[in-house]
Coordinates of C-alpha atoms and ligand atoms in Angstrom, one line a residue:
X26 CA 20.2 -7.1 12.9
X27 CA 22.5 -4.3 11.8
X28 CA 21.7 -3.6 8.4
X29 CA 23.9 -5.2 5.7
X30 CA 25.1 -2.0 4.0
X31 CA 25.8 -0.5 7.5
X32 CA 28.0 -3.6 8.3
X33 CA 30.0 -2.9 5.1
X34 CA 30.1 0.8 5.6
X35 CA 31.5 0.2 9.1
X36 CA 34.5 -1.8 7.9
X37 CA 35.2 0.7 5.3
X38 CA 35.0 3.6 7.9
X39 CA 37.4 1.5 10.1
X40 CA 39.7 1.7 7.0
X41 CA 39.6 5.1 6.7
X42 CA 40.3 5.8 10.4
X43 CA 43.3 3.5 10.4
X44 CA 44.7 5.3 7.6
X45 CA 44.3 8.5 9.5
X46 CA 41.2 10.0 7.8
X47 CA 37.9 10.9 9.1
X48 CA 35.7 7.8 9.5
X49 CA 32.6 9.3 8.2
X50 CA 34.1 9.3 4.6
X51 CA 33.7 5.5 4.6
X52 CA 29.9 5.5 3.8
X53 CA 29.4 2.7 1.2
X54 CA 26.4 2.4 -1.5
X55 CA 25.5 -0.4 -3.8
X56 CA 27.9 0.1 -7.0
X57 CA 26.2 1.6 -10.0
X58 CA 28.8 -0.3 -11.9
X59 CA 28.0 -4.0 -11.1
X60 CA 30.3 -5.0 -13.9
X61 CA 32.9 -3.6 -11.9
X62 CA 32.2 -4.1 -8.4
X63 CA 29.4 -5.0 -5.9
X64 CA 29.8 -2.0 -3.6
X65 CA 31.7 1.2 -3.8
X66 CA 32.8 4.1 -1.7
X67 CA 33.3 7.6 -2.9
X68 CA 34.8 9.0 0.4
X69 CA 38.3 9.7 -0.9
X70 CA 36.7 12.1 -3.4
X71 CA 34.9 14.1 -0.6
X72 CA 38.2 13.9 1.4
X73 CA 40.5 15.4 -1.1
X74 CA 39.6 18.9 -0.4
X75 CA 39.6 18.4 3.3
X76 CA 43.2 16.7 3.4
X77 CA 44.7 18.6 0.3
X78 CA 45.7 15.3 -1.2
X79 CA 44.8 13.7 -4.3
X80 CA 41.6 11.5 -3.9
X81 CA 43.4 8.4 -5.7
X82 CA 46.3 8.6 -2.8
X83 CA 43.6 8.6 0.0
X84 CA 41.9 5.5 -1.5
X85 CA 45.0 3.7 -2.0
X86 CA 46.0 4.3 1.9
X87 CA 42.4 3.0 2.8
X88 CA 42.7 0.0 0.3
X89 CA 45.8 -0.7 1.8
X90 CA 44.4 -0.8 5.4
X91 CA 41.6 -3.0 4.3
X92 CA 43.9 -5.8 2.4
X93 CA 43.4 -8.1 5.1
X94 CA 39.6 -7.5 6.0
X95 CA 37.3 -10.3 6.8
X96 CA 34.7 -8.5 4.9
X97 CA 36.2 -7.6 1.6
X98 CA 37.6 -10.4 -1.0
X99 CA 38.9 -7.3 -3.0
X100 CA 39.4 -3.5 -2.3
X101 CA 40.7 -1.5 -5.4
X102 CA 41.4 2.2 -5.6
X103 CA 40.8 3.4 -9.1
X104 CA 41.1 6.7 -10.8
X105 CA 40.1 9.5 -10.0
X106 CA 39.6 8.0 -6.3
X107 CA 37.0 5.5 -5.9
X108 CA 37.1 2.6 -3.8
X109 CA 35.8 -0.4 -5.7
X110 CA 34.7 -3.4 -3.3
X111 CA 33.8 -7.1 -3.5
X112 CA 32.6 -9.0 -0.6
X113 CA 34.0 -12.3 1.1
X114 CA 31.6 -15.0 0.2
X115 CA 31.7 -16.1 3.8
X116 CA 30.7 -12.6 5.1
X117 CA 27.7 -12.8 2.8
X118 CA 26.9 -16.4 3.9
X119 CA 27.1 -15.5 7.6
X120 CA 24.5 -12.6 6.9
X121 CA 22.3 -14.6 5.1
X122 CA 22.4 -17.5 7.7
X123 CA 21.5 -15.1 10.6
X124 CA 18.6 -13.7 8.4
X125 CA 17.3 -17.3 8.4
X126 CA 17.6 -17.6 12.0
X127 CA 16.3 -14.3 13.0
X128 CA 12.6 -13.2 13.4
X129 CA 11.6 -11.2 10.4
X130 CA 14.8 -11.9 8.6
X131 CA 16.6 -9.5 10.8
X132 CA 14.1 -6.3 10.6
X133 CA 14.5 -4.7 14.0
X134 CA 11.6 -3.8 16.2
X135 CA 10.9 -0.1 16.2
X136 CA 12.3 2.1 19.1
X137 CA 9.0 3.0 20.1
X138 CA 5.7 1.4 19.0
X139 CA 3.5 4.0 17.4
X140 CA -0.4 3.7 17.3
X141 CA -1.0 4.1 13.6
X142 CA -4.6 4.8 12.1
X143 CA -4.6 3.9 8.2
X144 CA -7.9 5.4 7.1
X145 CA -8.3 4.1 3.3
X146 CA -11.2 2.7 1.2
X147 CA -13.4 5.4 1.8
X148 CA -16.3 4.2 -0.6
X149 CA -19.4 6.3 -0.8
X150 CA -22.1 4.0 0.2
X151 CA -25.1 3.2 -2.0
X152 CA -23.0 3.8 -5.3
X153 CA -21.5 0.7 -6.5
X154 CA -17.8 0.5 -6.2
X155 CA -15.8 1.4 -9.3
X156 CA -12.2 1.3 -10.4
X157 CA -11.6 4.5 -8.9
X158 CA -11.7 2.8 -5.5
X159 CA -9.2 0.3 -6.5
X160 CA -6.2 2.5 -5.5
X161 CA -7.0 3.4 -2.2
X162 CA -8.0 -0.1 -1.2
X163 CA -4.7 -1.7 -2.5
X164 CA -2.4 0.8 -1.3
X165 CA -3.9 1.4 1.8
X166 CA -4.3 -2.2 2.6
X167 CA -0.6 -2.7 1.8
X168 CA 0.6 0.3 4.0
X169 CA -1.6 -1.0 6.7
X170 CA 0.3 -4.5 6.5
X171 CA 3.9 -2.5 6.2
X172 CA 3.3 -0.7 9.3
X173 CA 2.0 -3.7 11.1
X174 CA 4.9 -5.8 10.2
X175 CA 7.3 -3.3 11.3
X176 CA 5.9 -3.6 14.8
X177 CA 3.5 -0.9 15.0
X178 CA 0.0 -1.1 16.4
X179 CA -2.2 -0.5 13.5
X180 CA -5.8 0.2 13.0
X181 CA -7.4 0.2 9.5
X182 CA -10.5 2.2 9.1
X183 CA -12.9 2.1 6.2
X184 CA -14.2 5.6 6.7
X185 CA -17.3 5.0 4.7
X186 CA -18.8 8.0 2.9
X187 CA -22.2 7.4 4.3
X188 CA -23.3 11.0 5.0
X189 CA -23.1 12.7 1.7
X190 CA -25.3 14.0 -0.9
X191 CA -25.8 10.5 -2.5
X192 CA -27.8 9.6 0.5
X193 CA -30.0 13.0 0.4
X194 CA -30.6 12.3 -3.6
X195 CA -31.7 8.8 -3.0
X196 CA -34.3 9.7 -0.3
X197 CA -35.4 12.6 -2.6
X198 CA -36.0 10.5 -5.5
X199 CA -37.8 7.9 -3.5
X200 CA -40.1 10.5 -2.0
X201 CA -40.9 11.5 -5.4
X202 CA -41.8 7.9 -6.4
X203 CA -43.4 6.9 -3.3
X204 CA -44.8 9.7 -1.3
X205 CA -47.0 7.6 0.4
X206 CA -44.5 5.8 2.5
X207 CA -44.5 6.5 6.2
X208 CA -41.2 7.7 6.4
X209 CA -42.2 11.0 4.7
X210 CA -45.1 11.5 7.0
X211 CA -44.1 13.8 9.8
X212 CA -47.1 13.0 12.0
X213 CA -46.1 9.3 11.7
X214 CA -45.2 8.0 15.2
X215 CA -45.4 4.4 14.9
X216 CA -42.3 1.9 14.1
X217 CA -41.2 2.0 10.7
X218 CA -41.1 -1.5 8.4
X219 CA -38.0 -3.8 9.4
X220 CA -37.9 -4.3 5.4
X221 CA -36.3 -1.6 3.2
X222 CA -38.8 -0.2 0.5
X223 CA -36.2 -1.1 -2.3
X224 CA -33.9 -3.7 -3.2
X225 CA -30.2 -3.4 -4.0
X226 CA -30.9 -3.8 -7.8
X227 CA -33.6 -0.8 -7.3
X228 CA -30.9 1.3 -5.3
X229 CA -28.5 0.8 -8.2
X230 CA -31.2 2.2 -10.5
X231 CA -32.2 5.0 -8.1
X232 CA -29.2 6.7 -7.4
X233 CA -28.0 7.5 -11.0
X234 CA -31.6 8.6 -11.9
X235 CA -31.4 10.9 -9.0
X236 CA -28.0 12.2 -9.8
X237 CA -28.9 13.0 -13.3
X238 CA -32.0 14.9 -12.3
X239 CA -30.1 16.8 -9.9
X240 CA -28.0 18.4 -12.4
X241 CA -30.8 19.9 -14.4
X242 CA -33.4 20.5 -11.6
X243 CA -32.3 23.1 -9.2
X244 CA -35.2 22.6 -6.8
X245 CA -34.7 18.8 -6.5
X246 CA -31.1 19.3 -5.5
X247 CA -32.0 21.9 -2.9
X248 CA -34.4 19.1 -1.5
X249 CA -31.5 16.4 -1.6
X250 CA -29.3 18.8 0.2
X251 CA -32.0 19.5 2.9
X252 CA -32.6 15.8 3.1
X253 CA -28.9 15.3 3.8
X254 CA -29.2 18.0 6.8
X255 CA -32.3 15.7 7.8
X256 CA -30.3 12.9 8.1
X257 CA -27.5 14.5 9.9
X258 CA -30.1 16.0 12.5
X259 CA -31.7 12.4 12.9
X260 CA -35.2 13.4 11.8
X261 CA -36.7 10.0 12.2
X262 CA -38.1 8.9 9.1
X263 CA -34.9 10.1 7.2
X264 CA -32.8 8.2 9.6
X265 CA -34.8 5.2 9.3
X266 CA -34.5 5.4 5.4
X267 CA -30.7 6.1 5.7
X268 CA -30.3 3.0 7.8
X269 CA -32.3 1.0 5.2
X270 CA -29.9 1.9 2.6
X271 CA -27.0 1.4 4.8
X272 CA -28.2 -2.3 5.7
X273 CA -28.9 -2.8 1.9
X274 CA -25.5 -1.5 0.5
X275 CA -23.0 -2.7 2.9
X276 CA -22.9 -6.5 2.5
X277 CA -22.2 -5.6 -1.2
X278 CA -19.3 -3.2 -0.3
X279 CA -18.0 -5.8 2.0
X280 CA -18.1 -8.5 -0.6
X281 CA -16.2 -6.0 -3.0
X282 CA -13.3 -5.8 -0.3
X283 CA -13.2 -9.3 0.5
X284 CA -12.7 -10.3 -3.2
X285 CA -9.8 -7.9 -3.0
X286 CA -8.5 -9.5 0.2
X287 CA -8.9 -6.2 1.9
X288 CA -9.8 -6.3 5.6
X289 CA -10.7 -3.5 7.7
X290 CA -10.5 -3.5 11.7
X291 CA -13.1 -0.8 11.7
X292 CA -16.1 -0.2 9.8
X293 CA -16.7 3.3 10.8
X294 CA -18.1 6.0 8.7
X295 CA -18.5 9.8 8.5
X296 CA -21.8 9.6 10.2
X297 CA -20.0 8.2 13.4
X298 CA -18.3 11.4 13.5
X299 CA -21.8 13.1 13.8
X300 CA -22.3 13.0 17.3
X301 CA -18.9 14.4 18.2
X302 CA -19.6 17.3 15.8
X303 CA -21.1 19.8 18.2
X304 CA -18.2 19.2 20.8
X305 CA -15.5 19.9 17.9
X306 CA -17.5 22.9 16.7
X307 CA -17.5 24.2 20.4
X308 CA -13.8 23.6 21.0
X309 CA -13.1 25.4 17.7
X310 CA -15.2 28.4 18.9
X311 CA -13.7 28.4 22.2
X312 CA -10.5 28.4 20.8
X313 CA -11.4 31.7 19.0
X314 CA -10.3 30.2 15.7
X315 CA -13.6 30.3 14.2
X316 CA -15.3 33.4 12.5
X317 CA -18.5 34.0 10.6
X318 CA -18.1 34.5 6.6
X319 CA -21.1 34.8 4.6
X320 CA -23.2 33.1 7.1
X321 CA -20.8 30.0 7.4
X322 CA -18.5 29.2 10.1
X323 CA -15.1 29.0 9.1
X324 CA -11.3 28.9 10.3
X325 CA -8.4 30.5 8.7
X326 CA -5.5 28.2 8.1
X327 CA -3.0 30.2 5.7
X328 CA 0.5 30.3 6.9
X329 CA 3.1 33.0 6.1
X330 CA 5.3 30.7 4.3
X331 CA 2.5 29.6 1.8
X332 CA 3.3 30.0 -1.7
X333 CA -0.2 29.4 -2.9
X334 CA -3.4 30.6 -1.8
X335 CA -4.9 28.3 1.1
X336 CA -8.7 29.2 1.4
X337 CA -10.3 29.1 4.9
X338 CA -11.6 26.0 6.2
X339 CA -15.5 25.7 6.3
X340 CA -16.8 24.1 9.4
X341 CA -20.5 24.7 9.0
X342 CA -22.5 26.0 6.1
X343 CA -24.9 28.8 6.6
X344 CA -27.8 26.2 6.8
X345 CA -26.1 24.7 9.7
X346 CA -25.0 21.5 7.7
X347 CA -21.6 19.8 8.7
X348 CA -19.4 19.3 5.6
X349 CA -16.5 16.8 4.8
X350 CA -14.1 18.7 6.7
X351 CA -16.0 18.8 9.9
X352 CA -16.5 15.2 9.8
X353 CA -13.1 14.5 9.3
X354 CA -12.2 16.7 12.2
X355 CA -14.6 15.1 14.4
X356 CA -13.2 11.6 13.3
X357 CA -9.6 12.9 14.2
X358 CA -11.1 13.9 17.6
X359 CA -12.5 10.3 17.8
X360 CA -9.3 8.7 16.7
X361 CA -7.2 10.6 19.4
X362 CA -9.7 9.7 22.1
X363 CA -10.5 6.3 21.6
X364 CA -7.4 5.0 19.9
X365 CA -4.6 7.4 21.3
X366 CA -3.2 7.7 17.9
X367 CA 0.5 8.7 17.0
X368 CA 0.1 9.0 13.5
X369 CA -2.8 9.3 11.3
X370 CA -2.3 8.2 7.4
X371 CA -5.1 8.8 4.9
X372 CA -5.4 7.4 1.5
X373 CA -7.3 9.6 -0.6
X374 CA -7.1 11.0 -4.6
X375 CA -4.3 13.5 -4.8
X376 CA -7.0 15.9 -5.7
X377 CA -8.0 16.1 -2.0
X378 CA -4.8 17.6 -1.0
X379 CA -6.2 21.0 -0.1
X380 CA -8.9 19.3 2.0
X381 CA -6.3 17.4 4.0
X382 CA -3.9 20.3 4.2
X383 CA -6.9 22.5 5.8
X384 CA -8.1 19.8 8.0
X385 CA -4.7 19.0 9.1
X386 CA -4.1 22.7 10.1
X387 CA -7.2 23.3 12.0
X388 CA -6.6 19.9 13.9
X389 CA -3.3 21.3 15.0
X390 CA -3.9 24.8 15.8
X391 CA -7.3 23.7 17.6
X392 CA -5.1 21.1 19.5
X393 CA -7.4 18.5 18.2
X394 CA -4.0 16.5 18.0
X395 CA -1.1 16.8 20.1
X396 CA 2.1 18.4 18.6
X397 CA 3.8 15.3 18.2
X398 CA 0.9 13.6 16.1
X399 CA 1.9 12.9 12.7
X400 CA -0.8 13.3 9.9
X401 CA 0.0 12.5 6.4
X402 CA -2.2 12.3 3.3
X403 CA -1.0 10.0 0.6
X404 CA -2.8 11.4 -2.4
X405 CA -2.7 8.9 -5.2
X406 CA -2.9 9.5 -9.2
X407 CA -5.4 8.5 -11.4
X408 CA -5.8 4.8 -12.9
X409 CA -5.9 5.5 -16.8
X410 CA -6.8 3.5 -19.6
X411 CA -4.5 2.4 -22.7
X412 CA -5.5 5.9 -24.1
X413 CA -4.2 7.7 -21.1
X414 CA -7.6 8.9 -20.0
X415 CA -9.5 7.7 -16.8
X416 CA -10.1 4.0 -17.1
X417 CA -13.6 3.4 -18.8
X418 CA -15.6 0.7 -19.9
X419 CA -15.6 0.1 -23.8
X420 CA -18.8 1.9 -23.9
X421 CA -17.3 4.8 -22.0
X422 CA -19.0 4.4 -18.8
X423 CA -17.6 4.1 -15.4
X424 CA -16.1 0.5 -15.0
X425 CA -17.5 -1.2 -11.9
X426 CA -14.5 -2.8 -9.8
X427 CA -16.1 -6.2 -9.7
X428 CA -16.3 -6.3 -13.7
X429 CA -12.6 -5.2 -13.7
X430 CA -11.8 -8.2 -11.3
X431 CA -14.0 -10.4 -13.2
X432 CA -12.2 -9.5 -16.5
X433 CA -8.7 -9.9 -15.2
X434 CA -9.5 -13.3 -13.6
X435 CA -11.2 -14.4 -17.1
X436 CA -7.8 -13.3 -18.9
X437 CA -5.9 -15.2 -16.3
X438 CA -8.0 -18.5 -16.5
X439 CA -7.6 -18.2 -20.4
X440 CA -3.9 -18.2 -20.1
X441 CA -3.9 -21.0 -17.5
X442 CA -6.1 -23.2 -19.8
X443 CA -3.9 -22.6 -22.7
X444 CA -0.8 -23.9 -20.9
X445 CA -2.0 -26.7 -18.7
X446 CA -4.4 -29.0 -20.1
X447 CA -4.4 -31.4 -17.2
X448 CA -5.8 -29.0 -14.6
X449 CA -9.4 -29.2 -13.2
X450 CA -11.9 -26.6 -13.9
X451 CA -12.2 -25.9 -10.1
X452 CA -8.4 -25.4 -9.5
X453 CA -8.0 -23.3 -12.7
X454 CA -10.7 -20.8 -11.6
X455 CA -9.2 -20.8 -8.0
X456 CA -5.8 -20.3 -9.4
X457 CA -6.8 -17.6 -12.0
X458 CA -8.5 -15.7 -9.0
X459 CA -5.3 -15.9 -7.0
X460 CA -2.9 -14.8 -10.0
X461 CA -5.5 -12.3 -11.1
X462 CA -5.4 -10.3 -7.7
X463 CA -1.4 -10.4 -7.8
X464 CA -1.9 -9.0 -11.3
X465 CA -4.1 -6.3 -10.2
X466 CA -2.6 -5.4 -7.1
X467 CA 1.2 -5.4 -8.4
X468 CA 0.2 -3.7 -11.3
X469 CA -1.2 -0.8 -9.1
X470 CA 1.3 -0.9 -6.3
X471 CA 4.4 -1.1 -8.3
X472 CA 3.7 2.5 -9.4
X473 CA 4.8 5.2 -7.0
X474 CA 1.3 6.2 -5.5
X475 CA 1.2 10.0 -6.6
X476 CA 1.7 8.9 -10.2
X477 CA -1.0 8.3 -12.8
X478 CA -0.6 5.1 -14.3
X479 CA -2.1 3.1 -17.2
X480 CA -4.1 -0.3 -16.2
X481 CA -3.1 -2.6 -18.9
X482 CA -4.6 -5.8 -18.7
X483 CA -2.2 -7.5 -21.1
X484 CA 0.9 -6.4 -19.4
X485 CA -0.3 -6.9 -16.0
X486 CA -1.4 -10.6 -16.6
X487 CA 1.8 -11.5 -18.1
X488 CA 4.1 -13.9 -16.8
X489 CA 7.1 -12.1 -18.0
X490 CA 8.3 -8.7 -17.0
X491 CA 7.9 -6.7 -13.8
X492 CA 4.3 -8.1 -13.1
X493 CA 2.4 -10.0 -10.3
X494 CA 2.1 -13.4 -12.1
X495 CA 6.1 -13.4 -12.8
X496 CA 6.6 -13.0 -9.0
X497 CA 4.2 -15.6 -8.4
X498 CA 5.4 -18.0 -11.0
X499 CA 8.9 -17.5 -9.3
X500 CA 7.6 -18.4 -6.1
X501 CA 5.8 -21.5 -7.5
X502 CA 9.2 -22.4 -9.3
X503 CA 10.8 -22.6 -5.9
X504 CA 8.1 -24.4 -4.2
X505 CA 8.4 -27.1 -6.8
X506 CA 12.0 -27.5 -6.3
X507 CA 11.5 -27.9 -2.7
X508 CA 8.8 -30.5 -3.0
X509 CA 10.9 -32.3 -5.4
X510 CA 13.8 -32.2 -2.8
X511 CA 11.3 -33.5 -0.4
X512 CA 10.2 -36.3 -2.5
X513 CA 13.9 -37.3 -2.8
X514 CA 13.8 -37.7 1.0
X515 CA 15.2 -34.4 2.0
X516 CA 14.0 -32.3 4.8
X517 CA 13.8 -28.5 4.7
X518 CA 14.5 -27.8 8.3
X519 CA 18.0 -26.8 9.9
X520 CA 20.0 -27.1 6.7
X521 CA 23.5 -25.5 6.6
X522 CA 24.2 -22.6 4.3
X523 CA 27.3 -22.6 2.2
X524 CA 29.3 -20.1 0.7
X525 CA 28.3 -19.1 -2.9
X526 CA 29.5 -21.5 -5.4
X527 CA 28.9 -19.3 -8.3
X528 CA 28.3 -15.4 -9.3
X529 CA 24.5 -15.4 -9.5
X530 CA 24.3 -17.3 -6.5
X531 CA 26.2 -14.6 -4.6
X532 CA 24.2 -12.0 -6.3
X533 CA 21.0 -13.8 -5.1
X534 CA 22.6 -13.7 -1.4
X535 CA 23.4 -10.1 -1.5
X536 CA 19.8 -9.3 -2.7
X537 CA 18.5 -11.0 0.4
X538 CA 20.8 -9.0 2.6
X539 CA 19.0 -5.7 1.7
X540 CA 15.7 -6.9 3.0
X541 CA 15.5 -5.1 6.3
X542 CA 17.0 -2.0 4.9
X543 CA 14.2 -2.1 2.2
X544 CA 11.7 -2.6 4.7
X545 CA 12.7 0.3 6.8
X546 CA 12.5 2.4 3.7
X547 CA 9.2 1.2 2.5
X548 CA 7.9 2.0 6.1
X549 CA 9.6 5.5 6.4
X550 CA 8.2 6.3 3.1
X551 CA 4.8 4.6 3.2
X552 CA 5.9 3.2 0.0
X553 CA 4.6 -0.2 -1.3
X554 CA 6.4 0.4 -4.6
X555 CA 9.8 0.0 -2.7
X556 CA 8.6 -3.6 -1.9
X557 CA 7.7 -4.2 -5.4
X558 CA 11.0 -3.3 -6.8
X559 CA 12.9 -5.3 -4.3
X560 CA 10.6 -8.4 -5.2
X561 CA 11.2 -7.8 -9.0
X562 CA 15.2 -7.7 -8.3
X563 CA 14.9 -10.5 -6.0
X564 CA 12.9 -12.8 -8.3
X565 CA 15.3 -11.9 -11.2
X566 CA 18.3 -12.7 -9.2
X567 CA 16.7 -15.9 -8.1
X568 CA 15.7 -16.9 -11.7
X569 CA 19.3 -16.2 -12.9
X570 CA 20.8 -18.5 -10.2
X571 CA 18.2 -21.3 -11.2
X572 CA 19.1 -21.2 -14.8
X573 CA 22.8 -21.5 -14.2
X574 CA 22.6 -24.1 -11.4
X575 CA 21.6 -27.6 -11.6
X576 CA 20.1 -28.0 -8.0
X577 CA 18.5 -31.3 -7.8
X578 CA 21.0 -33.2 -9.7
X579 CA 23.8 -32.1 -7.8
X580 CA 25.7 -35.1 -6.3
X581 CA 27.5 -33.5 -3.4
X582 CA 25.0 -33.6 -0.8
X583 CA 26.1 -30.7 1.3
X584 CA 26.1 -28.2 -1.8
X585 CA 22.7 -29.1 -2.4
X586 CA 21.5 -28.7 0.9
X587 CA 23.1 -25.3 1.1
X588 CA 21.1 -24.4 -2.2
X589 CA 18.0 -25.7 -0.6
X590 CA 18.6 -23.5 2.5
X591 CA 18.9 -20.6 0.2
X592 CA 15.8 -21.3 -1.8
X593 CA 13.8 -21.7 1.5
X594 CA 15.1 -18.3 2.6
X595 CA 14.2 -17.0 -0.8
X596 CA 10.8 -18.4 -0.9
X597 CA 9.9 -17.1 2.6
X598 CA 11.3 -13.6 1.9
X599 CA 9.3 -13.6 -1.3
X600 CA 6.0 -14.6 0.3
X601 CA 6.5 -12.2 3.2
X602 CA 6.8 -9.5 0.6
X603 CA 3.6 -10.5 -1.5
X604 CA 1.9 -10.8 1.8
X605 CA 2.8 -7.2 2.8
X606 CA 1.6 -6.3 -0.8
X607 CA -1.9 -7.8 0.0
X608 CA -1.8 -10.9 -2.1
X609 CA -0.6 -14.5 -2.1
X610 CA 0.8 -17.4 -4.4
X611 CA -0.9 -20.7 -5.2
X612 CA 0.8 -24.0 -4.7
X613 CA 1.2 -24.6 -8.4
X614 CA 0.3 -22.9 -11.7
Ligands
LIG714 N1 -15.2 9.1 0.6 C1 -14.2 9.9 0.3 C2 -14.2 10.1 -1.3 O1 -14.8 9.3 -1.9 C3 -12.7 9.5 0.7 C4 -12.6 9.4 2.0 C5 -11.1 9.6 2.5 N2 -10.9 9.7 3.8 C6 -11.1 10.5 4.7 N3 -11.1 10.7 6.0 N4 -11.7 12.0 4.1 O2 -13.5 11.1 -1.8

């Protein structure tokens, strides 16, 4: 469906044309003075220079041509030359009606379907997920859903950090504690035990101990780095231990993401890029881009137009070890070869900006991607506590993600029990989880990704204001009215919309009309916060309408049915939007 604003613009453009002016001047925007009009056009101001005519006179000419428009109830030219526009109720109603009948509420399929890979999550295996992992998961999941909803072929890949120093540290510490294990015996040729020589709980203790020790013991750290190289080279015992660490940690990682309703299509990791590294290094060497610098193999990526220093990208360290950039380049090769990617989107902390800039440039220069392939790093800001510093536990430690979720759910549960005494324990717990997730995700996603934000449990869990629970509350309110309408014997299918009966109803309809435009923007800008802003406006518009309209007690059955049709559409749009943000609404709360 053509976008609502474009339809309105078309009409005003026609007016400009009929009055003898250039049509392009007729571009319309939503009014920035809603007290005066619904939409506005400032084209006459721009036309004044061109036509050497007072803008007000131009506006008056156009207004006159639009006086019997089917789109506008009122077009007024006001000083110094604005066109204030008010829509016909029937025009708005017709658009809303077709939205309800059209797939995806009138969002059009893309001209070309793209193969998009969204790389998000990116947890480093063997370390518990902490609050820092929330953003990548929440934003990435939403972007994946947005791209898919817009009609593209999307693959979400968790890209596990499963090849890094943490693995080497764990193995080094293990060797120190249990040197007798067969994994460390180079002469050993038998099979290794099927069972890991540690539990998850032990692993959680081993890693921080090893990490702490590596900070003061240089030889120990050196050994850990060598262990990483051994893992990468596939040294038998080291590879077997690495596999144990993966097997023990992954279920926990998967559970964490499942609790967040975050689902990956691929559970690949940096290690999967391993086998492709020699090929990529060869390709880079053949392309003549590489050279040796202090024993390392590097590629220059700076460009003349750079305004800051862009250091060379290191491909192999002097000991031959692959680095973060190397695995990312090999992974790009894999995504090009096996997924024919048109677009690669990465979610990672904004402090990784330089890394991605380097990787993208190398990929382009070396032809690992085609010139048309899009590559985008969405660098997100830090999640801070109320003190404005990175979110910590009360004791000052790093907060585990599962504890954060637990705390928010507890708070939601407390609020539910406070207001609803008749609810069963089981339902209260389940509902608290659903609303808790909305509180967390909406709290995160409503901010522009690149900005730091303050994770404020009190605010995020509030049923009032720009919060997830407020949005859910609105949806549940609509569901409850629809349920009662059905109890009264009414059906929800095939109801006819009616022209708005009051101003808040028209307002609500006009908000609905902006859906496809908002979605196109959210996709183009990979910006879930656009959906949040729309949701909040839509929920506000609905609640205003609800407070001024006695829906269920209305005696005129057609009028009532028209409102129910509007409620059904509003609920559907709201629920579609929250699904795109990665959460859902309970039946009641
Ligand atoms: N594991 C990385 C980290 O913890 C994030 C991975 C982001 N994705 C990527 N392809 N580099 O910082």
